Amino acid sequence: MQPKKSISELRRGVYVFAALAALTALEYWLGISQAEAIFLWVIAVLKAALVAVYFMHISRLFGAPGDHE
């Protein structure tokens, strides 16, 4: 793995972590302020999509065979 690529991957991981933390804080705030449930569902779907794409590597399922890095 090249140094520049590993820094890029680390930066992306930090961004995903920050996004998940911000969405969780927003979800908590909406939950205690008794907002509509649809907002909580939207946040839950966004968080699930982030986890699936970044941590579960769902995009690799749709790539060409042998295209893994």
GROMACS .gro file of C-alpha atoms in nm:
model
   69
    1MET     CA    1   0.000   0.000   0.000
    2GLN     CA    2   0.136   0.340  -0.093
    3PRO     CA    3   0.177   0.600   0.185
    4LYS     CA    4  -0.043   0.857   0.011
    5LYS     CA    5  -0.323   0.604  -0.035
    6SER     CA    6  -0.314   0.493   0.330
    7ILE     CA    7  -0.338   0.856   0.443
    8SER     CA    8  -0.635   0.902   0.210
    9GLU     CA    9  -0.803   0.591   0.354
   10LEU     CA   10  -0.737   0.710   0.709
   11ARG     CA   11  -0.880   1.053   0.629
   12ARG     CA   12  -1.192   0.891   0.481
   13GLY     CA   13  -1.229   0.677   0.793
   14VAL     CA   14  -1.208   0.984   1.014
   15TYR     CA   15  -1.471   1.159   0.800
   16VAL     CA   16  -1.704   0.861   0.825
   17PHE     CA   17  -1.651   0.842   1.202
   18ALA     CA   18  -1.722   1.216   1.236
   19ALA     CA   19  -2.034   1.187   1.019
   20LEU     CA   20  -2.165   0.894   1.223
   21ALA     CA   21  -2.095   1.081   1.547
   22ALA     CA   22  -2.271   1.395   1.419
   23LEU     CA   23  -2.570   1.196   1.297
   24THR     CA   24  -2.591   1.016   1.631
   25ALA     CA   25  -2.584   1.347   1.819
   26LEU     CA   26  -2.853   1.486   1.588
   27GLU     CA   27  -3.059   1.170   1.633
   28TYR     CA   28  -3.031   1.198   2.011
   29TRP     CA   29  -3.130   1.564   2.005
   30LEU     CA   30  -3.430   1.492   1.782
   31GLY     CA   31  -3.526   1.204   2.009
   32ILE     CA   32  -3.529   1.406   2.329
   33SER     CA   33  -3.708   1.696   2.162
   34GLN     CA   34  -3.986   1.460   2.048
   35ALA     CA   35  -3.953   1.530   1.676
   36GLU     CA   36  -4.148   1.339   1.415
   37ALA     CA   37  -4.045   0.977   1.374
   38ILE     CA   38  -3.974   1.022   1.001
   39PHE     CA   39  -3.668   1.233   1.084
   40LEU     CA   40  -3.531   0.956   1.303
   41TRP     CA   41  -3.591   0.703   1.025
   42VAL     CA   42  -3.410   0.919   0.771
   43ILE     CA   43  -3.108   0.952   1.001
   44ALA     CA   44  -3.112   0.578   1.071
   45VAL     CA   45  -3.110   0.500   0.697
   46LEU     CA   46  -2.824   0.744   0.637
   47LYS     CA   47  -2.620   0.588   0.916
   48ALA     CA   48  -2.691   0.237   0.789
   49ALA     CA   49  -2.584   0.339   0.439
   50LEU     CA   50  -2.258   0.485   0.567
   51VAL     CA   51  -2.179   0.169   0.762
   52ALA     CA   52  -2.270  -0.057   0.469
   53VAL     CA   53  -2.064   0.135   0.215
   54TYR     CA   54  -1.757   0.209   0.422
   55PHE     CA   55  -1.723  -0.072   0.676
   56MET     CA   56  -1.897  -0.357   0.492
   57HIS     CA   57  -1.754  -0.267   0.147
   58ILE     CA   58  -2.085  -0.319  -0.033
   59SER     CA   59  -1.948  -0.144  -0.344
   60ARG     CA   60  -1.713  -0.441  -0.398
   61LEU     CA   61  -2.012  -0.663  -0.467
   62PHE     CA   62  -2.089  -0.468  -0.782
   63GLY     CA   63  -1.732  -0.435  -0.910
   64ALA     CA   64  -1.556  -0.652  -1.164
   65PRO     CA   65  -1.427  -0.989  -1.038
   66GLY     CA   66  -1.069  -0.966  -0.913
   67ASP     CA   67  -1.099  -0.589  -0.875
   68HIS     CA   68  -1.027  -0.598  -0.500
   69GLU     CA   69  -0.750  -0.396  -0.346
   0.00000   0.00000   0.00000
